[in-house]
Amino acid sequence: MDAKAIVLIPLNFRRRLRQLRRLLLLGVLGLSIRLAPAAAETAASRILYLNSYHPGYSWSDGIEHGLQQRLAQADKKIELSVEYLDSRRFPDPQLSESLAVLLANKYARYRHDLVVVSDNAAYDFAIRYRERLFPGLPIVFCGYNNFHPELLKGVANVTGVNEEIDYAATVDMALRIHPETSVLAFLVSTADPSSKRNAEIVAGTALTKYADKYRVLNLKDVSLAELRRRLDELPPHSLLFLAGQISDRGEGRPLTPVESGRMVATASPLPIYGFWDFQLGVGVLGGRILTGEDQGRAAAEMAVRILGGASATDIPVVMTSPASMIFDYAVMQRFGIDASRLPAGSVIIDRPDTVWMKYRWQIIVALAVLALETASILALLAINRQRRRALRDLADERALLERRVGDRTAELAQSNRRLQESVAFAETTLSSSPIPMAVYRADGACVMVNEAYAQIVGATREQMLAQNFRENLRWKETGLYAASIEALTEGRKKQLEVHFVGSFDKEINADCILAPVAINGAPHLLVQGVDRTERDRMLHELERHGKQLEEQVGLRTAELQAAKEVAEAANRAKTIFLTNMSHELKTPLHAIIGLSGIVQRKLHDPALASRLGDIVASARRLHGIVDDILDISLLETRRLKIDKIDFTLSFLLQSVNKAIAESLRAKNLAYRVEIDGIPERLNGDPQRLAQMLVNYLSNAVKFTTEGSIVLRGQVVAHGESDVLARFEVEDTGVGISREEHARLFTVFEQIDGSTTRTVGGTGLGLAITRQLAMLMGGEVGVVSTPGQGSRFWFMVRLGNGRPRQSAEI
């Protein structure tokens, strides 16, 4: 090897090393580019949704739609995997093992963050195969029929929404619509586990409850032909309740609930009431309806909270299933049922649109605007005529006023000279008066003293003007101080004999007269010292002056009474106006809320549905404001009556918790209830008590961004037939300064009254609570420190409720 080759070896090596570095850099760059989407992918949360039934089943489709609708509104990206167990069409329990194997293989390398299950079959499947399919993952259930807390014993990290039909509530509502009813028929079935459970509940509750007053039929697993025959035998005043399906099959398979409901409606000559949303639109009249979308949205809300860091174990199960009063317009027409017979707040579907029904609010608004503009034009014309007339009168009045001002100015100048002369005369007279006299302010400072008073005390006038009787030891030793305070406090003169040693060891014996007087509107104390020979004359003078003062006070009192009567008349006019306007506003608000809800359910665009939901929420808030205004007007006119009915404490707390549950969940605030000694059964007005508690709790939620809210209740005193109960709401919010406490319970008063305040409100809630507490024999109060939270409380007197009467079934 020559020397040139030896030199080239290091050069080639370095060149190849640089090439290798470039390749490694390009490889790392490419790998980072390929891994970037994967990193972005891992940012999304994954949810597995197990559906008990099959696509096209309206109930579970509604749950899935509500679930997807709420998850789409979440702040983070969520990937949803959907699996259908198809347990209604294929109920064989042996298929569960095969499905578990399939899902285990399918998601072996695809881990989820949370599992949502709908209805009982999916819940049972998830609990049975949890350790194999998704160990440790939180589970949220919904649509679970007749859930009870014992099901979660030994099961961790699970929460959800109960699906419980209140059959008795729908029957009671139907009996109010049809008071002439004599026969109640219940169609139930046992073809699948869910239907079988419903049949058992109907048999254990509704059938036994109404057996004493009505003829009750249990139509279980009947065919369409048998159902038609049995219904034809019933009298006209009968009702049918669709709690199950007929036993007929279609093409070798069980009928779907929709198919069964349509066939039953065709065969039945009676009004039919249902319990689920999938029974609507097939000929069923309506009822107290559970919807799948409500179940799905509630479950999705819990899932979003868990993905945000909350524990499923800490989120309580929603036991009270939401339901709505929904009726079919065509079926109402068929059986001649007027909308006025329906419960308040009922929703009527499939009502035909007319020009008035479709555009009535636009027409009303247009007519209102036209009327307002016409009234404004007429008012402006009238004002213009009055303005021209007023300008002419003003010119005449101005000339007359200038003449009067000139005359009055001359009179005032002359009066001013006389007044100055009178003041100078009075000062000279008082200073040179032989009667000892001094005047002190209520705070003790001496503001006037004559030479005679200074001499009797043994001091100069300058020394006396520098004194304060509240700090003078001689006044306290002789009792003069106590008598002066009594005179100022009681507003009447005092007289006493005093003996003390003044300056230069001068002994002073005097009769002192202490008279409270008003100078320039401020309280003062007039002190006169007289010897015994002058006492009668001085007392006579003081009595004469007192009578003059009393006459002046009487005149002023009459003026104040007249002003009070004018103010009370204005307040009554204001209250009547508020009452009338509140009633007028509530009628269109009910229509806005009802029609918006109907349109919202028919919309398939989630964005439009969300905006329409904002409209409904705003209308409900306005409805609450109108109710508050009506309440405060009734309270001011003393027309609001407090009911005296029996109720349970648990019912009261349940209604209050339900009213604030959504706002607590929205702000993720901890909430607990602490009740000590209050009886379970009480007598009073539960609606107003709930209103007072919700007012306090709503304010606590508004002004608390983090921390907790506590509702407490205790008995303050026991009576023979009642108790004095105290309720209080404590929060960890912003707190309120002591200077602002006095304004809290005033009508239309708010702590932050600026236009830039961040928390809304009308300033009526606390004022209403105060008035209601007073009507219930109690009072209200607040303890608060800025930055350390607040504790609002009220006390009310409640009667002892009657003990529950046992019913023999």
Coordinates of N, CA and C in Angstrom, one line a residue, residues 468-605:
N468 N -66.3 69.4 78.4 CA -67.1 68.3 77.9 C -67.8 67.7 79.1
F469 N -69.1 67.8 79.2 CA -69.8 67.2 80.4 C -69.7 65.7 80.5
R470 N -69.4 65.0 79.4 CA -69.3 63.6 79.4 C -68.0 63.2 80.1
E471 N -67.0 64.1 80.1 CA -65.7 63.8 80.7 C -65.5 64.5 82.1
N472 N -66.5 65.2 82.6 CA -66.4 66.0 83.8 C -66.7 65.1 85.0
L473 N -65.8 64.9 85.9 CA -65.9 64.0 87.1 C -67.0 64.6 88.0
R474 N -67.0 65.9 88.2 CA -68.0 66.5 89.1 C -69.4 66.2 88.7
W475 N -69.7 66.2 87.4 CA -71.0 65.9 86.9 C -71.4 64.4 87.3
K476 N -70.4 63.5 87.2 CA -70.7 62.1 87.5 C -70.9 61.9 89.0
E477 N -70.1 62.7 89.8 CA -70.2 62.5 91.3 C -71.5 63.1 91.8
T478 N -72.0 64.1 91.2 CA -73.3 64.8 91.7 C -74.5 64.2 91.2
G479 N -74.4 63.3 90.2 CA -75.6 62.7 89.5 C -76.1 63.5 88.4
L480 N -75.4 64.7 88.1 CA -75.8 65.6 87.0 C -75.6 64.9 85.7
Y481 N -74.6 64.1 85.6 CA -74.3 63.4 84.3 C -75.4 62.3 84.0
A482 N -75.8 61.5 84.9 CA -76.8 60.5 84.7 C -78.1 61.2 84.3
A483 N -78.5 62.3 85.0 CA -79.7 63.0 84.7 C -79.7 63.6 83.3
S484 N -78.5 64.1 82.9 CA -78.4 64.7 81.5 C -78.5 63.6 80.5
I485 N -77.9 62.4 80.7 CA -78.1 61.3 79.7 C -79.5 60.9 79.6
E486 N -80.2 60.8 80.7 CA -81.6 60.4 80.7 C -82.5 61.5 80.0
A487 N -82.1 62.8 80.2 CA -82.9 63.8 79.5 C -82.7 63.7 78.0
L488 N -81.5 63.5 77.6 CA -81.3 63.4 76.1 C -81.9 62.1 75.5
T489 N -81.8 61.0 76.3 CA -82.3 59.8 75.8 C -83.9 59.8 75.8
E490 N -84.5 60.2 76.8 CA -85.9 60.2 77.0 C -86.6 61.4 76.3
G491 N -85.8 62.4 75.9 CA -86.4 63.6 75.3 C -87.3 64.4 76.2
R492 N -87.0 64.5 77.5 CA -87.8 65.3 78.4 C -86.8 65.9 79.5
K493 N -87.3 67.0 80.0 CA -86.4 67.7 80.9 C -86.3 67.1 82.3
K494 N -85.2 67.3 83.0 CA -85.0 66.8 84.3 C -84.6 68.0 85.2
Q495 N -85.0 67.8 86.5 CA -84.7 68.8 87.5 C -84.1 68.1 88.8
L496 N -83.0 68.7 89.3 CA -82.4 68.1 90.5 C -81.6 69.2 91.2
E497 N -81.5 68.9 92.5 CA -80.6 69.8 93.3 C -79.2 69.2 93.4
V498 N -78.2 70.1 93.2 CA -76.8 69.7 93.2 C -76.1 70.5 94.2
H499 N -75.1 69.9 94.8 CA -74.2 70.5 95.7 C -72.8 70.0 95.5
F500 N -71.9 70.9 95.1 CA -70.5 70.5 94.8 C -69.6 71.7 95.1
V501 N -68.3 71.4 95.1 CA -67.3 72.4 95.3 C -66.7 72.8 94.0
G502 N -66.8 74.0 93.6 CA -66.3 74.5 92.3 C -64.9 74.9 92.4
S503 N -64.4 75.7 91.5 CA -63.1 76.2 91.5 C -62.9 77.1 92.7
F504 N -61.6 77.2 93.2 CA -61.3 78.0 94.3 C -62.1 77.6 95.5
D505 N -62.4 76.3 95.7 CA -63.1 75.8 96.9 C -64.4 76.5 97.1
K506 N -65.1 76.9 96.0 CA -66.4 77.5 96.2 C -67.5 76.5 96.2
E507 N -68.3 76.5 97.3 CA -69.4 75.6 97.4 C -70.6 76.1 96.6
I508 N -71.2 75.2 95.9 CA -72.3 75.6 95.0 C -73.5 74.8 95.3
N509 N -74.6 75.4 95.7 CA -75.9 74.8 95.9 C -76.9 75.4 94.8
A510 N -77.4 74.6 94.0 CA -78.2 75.1 92.9 C -79.3 74.1 92.5
D511 N -80.4 74.6 92.0 CA -81.4 73.7 91.3 C -81.1 73.8 89.9
C512 N -80.8 72.6 89.3 CA -80.4 72.5 87.9 C -81.6 72.0 87.1
I513 N -81.8 72.7 86.0 CA -82.9 72.2 85.1 C -82.2 71.8 83.8
L514 N -82.4 70.6 83.4 CA -81.8 70.0 82.2 C -82.9 69.8 81.1
A515 N -82.9 70.5 80.0 CA -83.9 70.5 79.0 C -83.3 70.1 77.7
P516 N -83.7 69.0 77.0 CA -83.3 68.6 75.7 C -84.0 69.5 74.7
V517 N -83.2 70.1 73.8 CA -83.7 71.0 72.8 C -83.1 70.7 71.5
A518 N -83.7 71.0 70.4 CA -83.2 70.8 69.0 C -82.8 72.1 68.4
I519 N -81.5 72.2 68.1 CA -81.0 73.4 67.4 C -80.4 73.0 66.1
N520 N -81.0 73.6 65.0 CA -80.6 73.2 63.6 C -80.8 71.8 63.4
G521 N -81.8 71.2 64.0 CA -82.1 69.8 63.7 C -81.3 68.8 64.5
A522 N -80.3 69.3 65.4 CA -79.5 68.4 66.2 C -79.9 68.5 67.6
P523 N -79.8 67.3 68.4 CA -80.1 67.4 69.8 C -79.1 68.1 70.6
H524 N -79.6 69.0 71.5 CA -78.7 69.7 72.5 C -79.3 69.6 73.9
L525 N -78.5 70.0 74.8 CA -79.0 70.0 76.2 C -78.8 71.4 76.8
L526 N -79.9 72.0 77.2 CA -80.0 73.3 77.8 C -79.9 73.1 79.3
V527 N -78.9 73.7 80.0 CA -78.7 73.6 81.4 C -78.8 75.0 82.0
Q528 N -79.7 75.1 83.0 CA -80.0 76.3 83.7 C -79.8 76.0 85.2
G529 N -79.1 76.9 85.8 CA -79.0 76.9 87.3 C -79.6 78.1 87.9
V530 N -80.5 77.8 88.8 CA -81.3 78.9 89.5 C -81.2 78.7 91.0
D531 N -81.3 79.9 91.7 CA -81.4 79.8 93.1 C -82.9 79.6 93.5
R532 N -83.1 79.4 94.8 CA -84.5 79.0 95.2 C -85.5 80.1 94.9
T533 N -85.1 81.4 95.0 CA -86.0 82.5 94.8 C -86.4 82.6 93.4
E534 N -85.6 82.2 92.5 CA -85.9 82.4 91.1 C -86.5 81.1 90.4
R535 N -86.6 80.0 91.2 CA -86.9 78.7 90.6 C -88.3 78.7 90.0
D536 N -89.3 79.3 90.7 CA -90.7 79.2 90.2 C -90.8 80.0 88.9
R537 N -90.2 81.2 88.8 CA -90.3 82.0 87.6 C -89.6 81.2 86.4
M538 N -88.5 80.6 86.7 CA -87.8 80.0 85.6 C -88.5 78.7 85.1
L539 N -89.1 78.0 86.1 CA -89.9 76.8 85.7 C -91.1 77.2 84.8
H540 N -91.7 78.3 85.2 CA -92.8 78.8 84.4 C -92.4 79.1 82.9
E541 N -91.2 79.7 82.8 CA -90.7 80.1 81.4 C -90.4 78.8 80.6
L542 N -89.8 77.8 81.3 CA -89.5 76.6 80.6 C -90.7 75.8 80.1
E543 N -91.8 75.8 81.0 CA -93.0 75.2 80.6 C -93.7 75.8 79.4
R544 N -93.6 77.2 79.4 CA -94.1 77.9 78.2 C -93.4 77.5 76.9
H545 N -92.1 77.5 77.0 CA -91.3 77.1 75.9 C -91.5 75.7 75.4
G546 N -91.7 74.8 76.4 CA -92.0 73.4 76.1 C -93.3 73.2 75.3
K547 N -94.4 74.0 75.7 CA -95.6 73.9 75.0 C -95.5 74.4 73.6
Q548 N -94.7 75.5 73.4 CA -94.4 75.9 72.0 C -93.7 74.8 71.2
L549 N -92.8 74.2 71.8 CA -92.1 73.1 71.1 C -93.0 71.9 70.7
E550 N -93.9 71.6 71.7 CA -94.9 70.5 71.5 C -95.8 70.9 70.3
E551 N -96.2 72.2 70.2 CA -97.1 72.6 69.1 C -96.4 72.4 67.8
Q552 N -95.1 72.8 67.8 CA -94.3 72.7 66.5 C -94.2 71.2 66.2
V553 N -93.9 70.4 67.2 CA -93.8 68.9 66.9 C -95.1 68.3 66.4
G554 N -96.3 68.8 66.9 CA -97.6 68.3 66.5 C -97.8 68.7 65.0
L555 N -97.5 69.9 64.6 CA -97.6 70.3 63.2 C -96.7 69.5 62.3
R556 N -95.5 69.3 62.8 CA -94.6 68.4 62.0 C -95.1 67.0 61.8
T557 N -95.7 66.5 62.9 CA -96.2 65.1 62.9 C -97.3 65.0 61.9
A558 N -98.2 66.0 61.9 CA -99.3 65.9 60.9 C -98.8 66.0 59.5
E559 N -97.8 66.8 59.2 CA -97.2 66.8 57.9 C -96.6 65.5 57.5
L560 N -95.9 64.9 58.4 CA -95.3 63.6 58.2 C -96.3 62.5 57.9
Q561 N -97.5 62.5 58.6 CA -98.5 61.6 58.5 C -99.1 61.7 57.1
A562 N -99.3 63.0 56.6 CA -99.9 63.2 55.3 C -98.9 62.6 54.2
A563 N -97.6 62.9 54.4 CA -96.6 62.4 53.4 C -96.6 60.9 53.4
K564 N -96.8 60.2 54.6 CA -96.8 58.8 54.7 C -98.0 58.2 53.9
E565 N -99.1 58.8 54.1 CA -100.3 58.3 53.3 C -100.1 58.4 51.8
V566 N -99.5 59.5 51.3 CA -99.2 59.6 49.9 C -98.3 58.5 49.4
A567 N -97.2 58.3 50.2 CA -96.2 57.2 49.9 C -96.9 55.8 49.8
E568 N -97.8 55.6 50.8 CA -98.4 54.3 50.9 C -99.4 54.1 49.7
A569 N -100.0 55.1 49.3 CA -100.9 55.0 48.1 C -100.1 54.7 46.8
A570 N -98.9 55.4 46.7 CA -98.1 55.1 45.5 C -97.6 53.7 45.6
N571 N -97.3 53.2 46.7 CA -96.8 51.8 46.8 C -97.8 50.8 46.5
R572 N -99.1 51.1 46.9 CA -100.2 50.2 46.6 C -100.4 50.1 45.0
A573 N -100.3 51.3 44.4 CA -100.5 51.3 42.9 C -99.4 50.5 42.2
K574 N -98.2 50.7 42.7 CA -97.1 49.9 42.2 C -97.3 48.4 42.3
T575 N -97.7 48.0 43.5 CA -97.9 46.6 43.7 C -99.0 46.0 42.8
I576 N -100.1 46.7 42.7 CA -101.2 46.3 41.8 C -100.7 46.1 40.4
F577 N -99.9 47.1 39.9 CA -99.3 47.0 38.5 C -98.4 45.8 38.4
L578 N -97.5 45.5 39.4 CA -96.6 44.4 39.3 C -97.4 43.1 39.3
T579 N -98.5 43.0 40.0 CA -99.3 41.8 40.1 C -100.0 41.5 38.7
N580 N -100.6 42.5 38.2 CA -101.3 42.4 36.9 C -100.3 42.0 35.8
M581 N -99.1 42.7 35.7 CA -98.1 42.4 34.7 C -97.5 41.0 34.8
S582 N -97.3 40.6 36.1 CA -96.8 39.2 36.3 C -97.7 38.2 35.7
H583 N -99.0 38.3 36.0 CA -100.0 37.3 35.4 C -100.0 37.4 33.9
E584 N -100.0 38.6 33.3 CA -100.0 38.7 31.9 C -98.8 38.1 31.2
L585 N -97.6 38.2 31.8 CA -96.4 37.7 31.3 C -96.3 36.2 31.3
K586 N -96.9 35.6 32.4 CA -96.7 34.1 32.5 C -97.5 33.3 31.4
T587 N -98.6 33.9 30.9 CA -99.3 33.1 29.9 C -98.5 32.9 28.6
P588 N -97.9 34.0 28.0 CA -97.0 33.7 26.8 C -95.8 33.0 27.2
L589 N -95.2 33.1 28.4 CA -94.0 32.3 28.7 C -94.3 30.8 28.7
H590 N -95.5 30.4 29.2 CA -95.8 29.0 29.2 C -95.8 28.5 27.8
A591 N -96.4 29.3 26.9 CA -96.5 28.8 25.5 C -95.1 28.8 24.9
I592 N -94.2 29.7 25.1 CA -92.8 29.7 24.6 C -92.1 28.5 25.0
I593 N -92.2 28.1 26.3 CA -91.5 27.0 26.9 C -92.0 25.7 26.2
G594 N -93.3 25.6 26.2 CA -93.9 24.3 25.7 C -93.6 24.1 24.2
L595 N -93.9 25.2 23.4 CA -93.7 25.0 21.9 C -92.2 24.8 21.6
S596 N -91.3 25.5 22.3 CA -89.9 25.4 22.1 C -89.4 23.9 22.4
G597 N -90.0 23.3 23.4 CA -89.6 22.0 23.7 C -90.1 21.0 22.6
I598 N -91.3 21.2 22.0 CA -91.8 20.4 20.9 C -90.8 20.5 19.7
V599 N -90.5 21.7 19.4 CA -89.7 21.9 18.2 C -88.3 21.3 18.5
Q600 N -87.8 21.5 19.7 CA -86.4 20.9 20.0 C -86.4 19.4 19.8
R601 N -87.4 18.7 20.2 CA -87.4 17.3 20.0 C -87.5 16.9 18.6
K602 N -88.1 17.7 17.7 CA -88.2 17.3 16.3 C -87.0 17.7 15.5
L603 N -86.1 18.6 16.0 CA -84.9 19.0 15.3 C -83.9 17.9 15.3
H604 N -83.2 17.7 14.1 CA -82.1 16.8 14.0 C -80.8 17.5 14.0
D605 N -80.7 18.8 14.0 CA -79.5 19.5 14.0 C -79.1 19.8 15.4

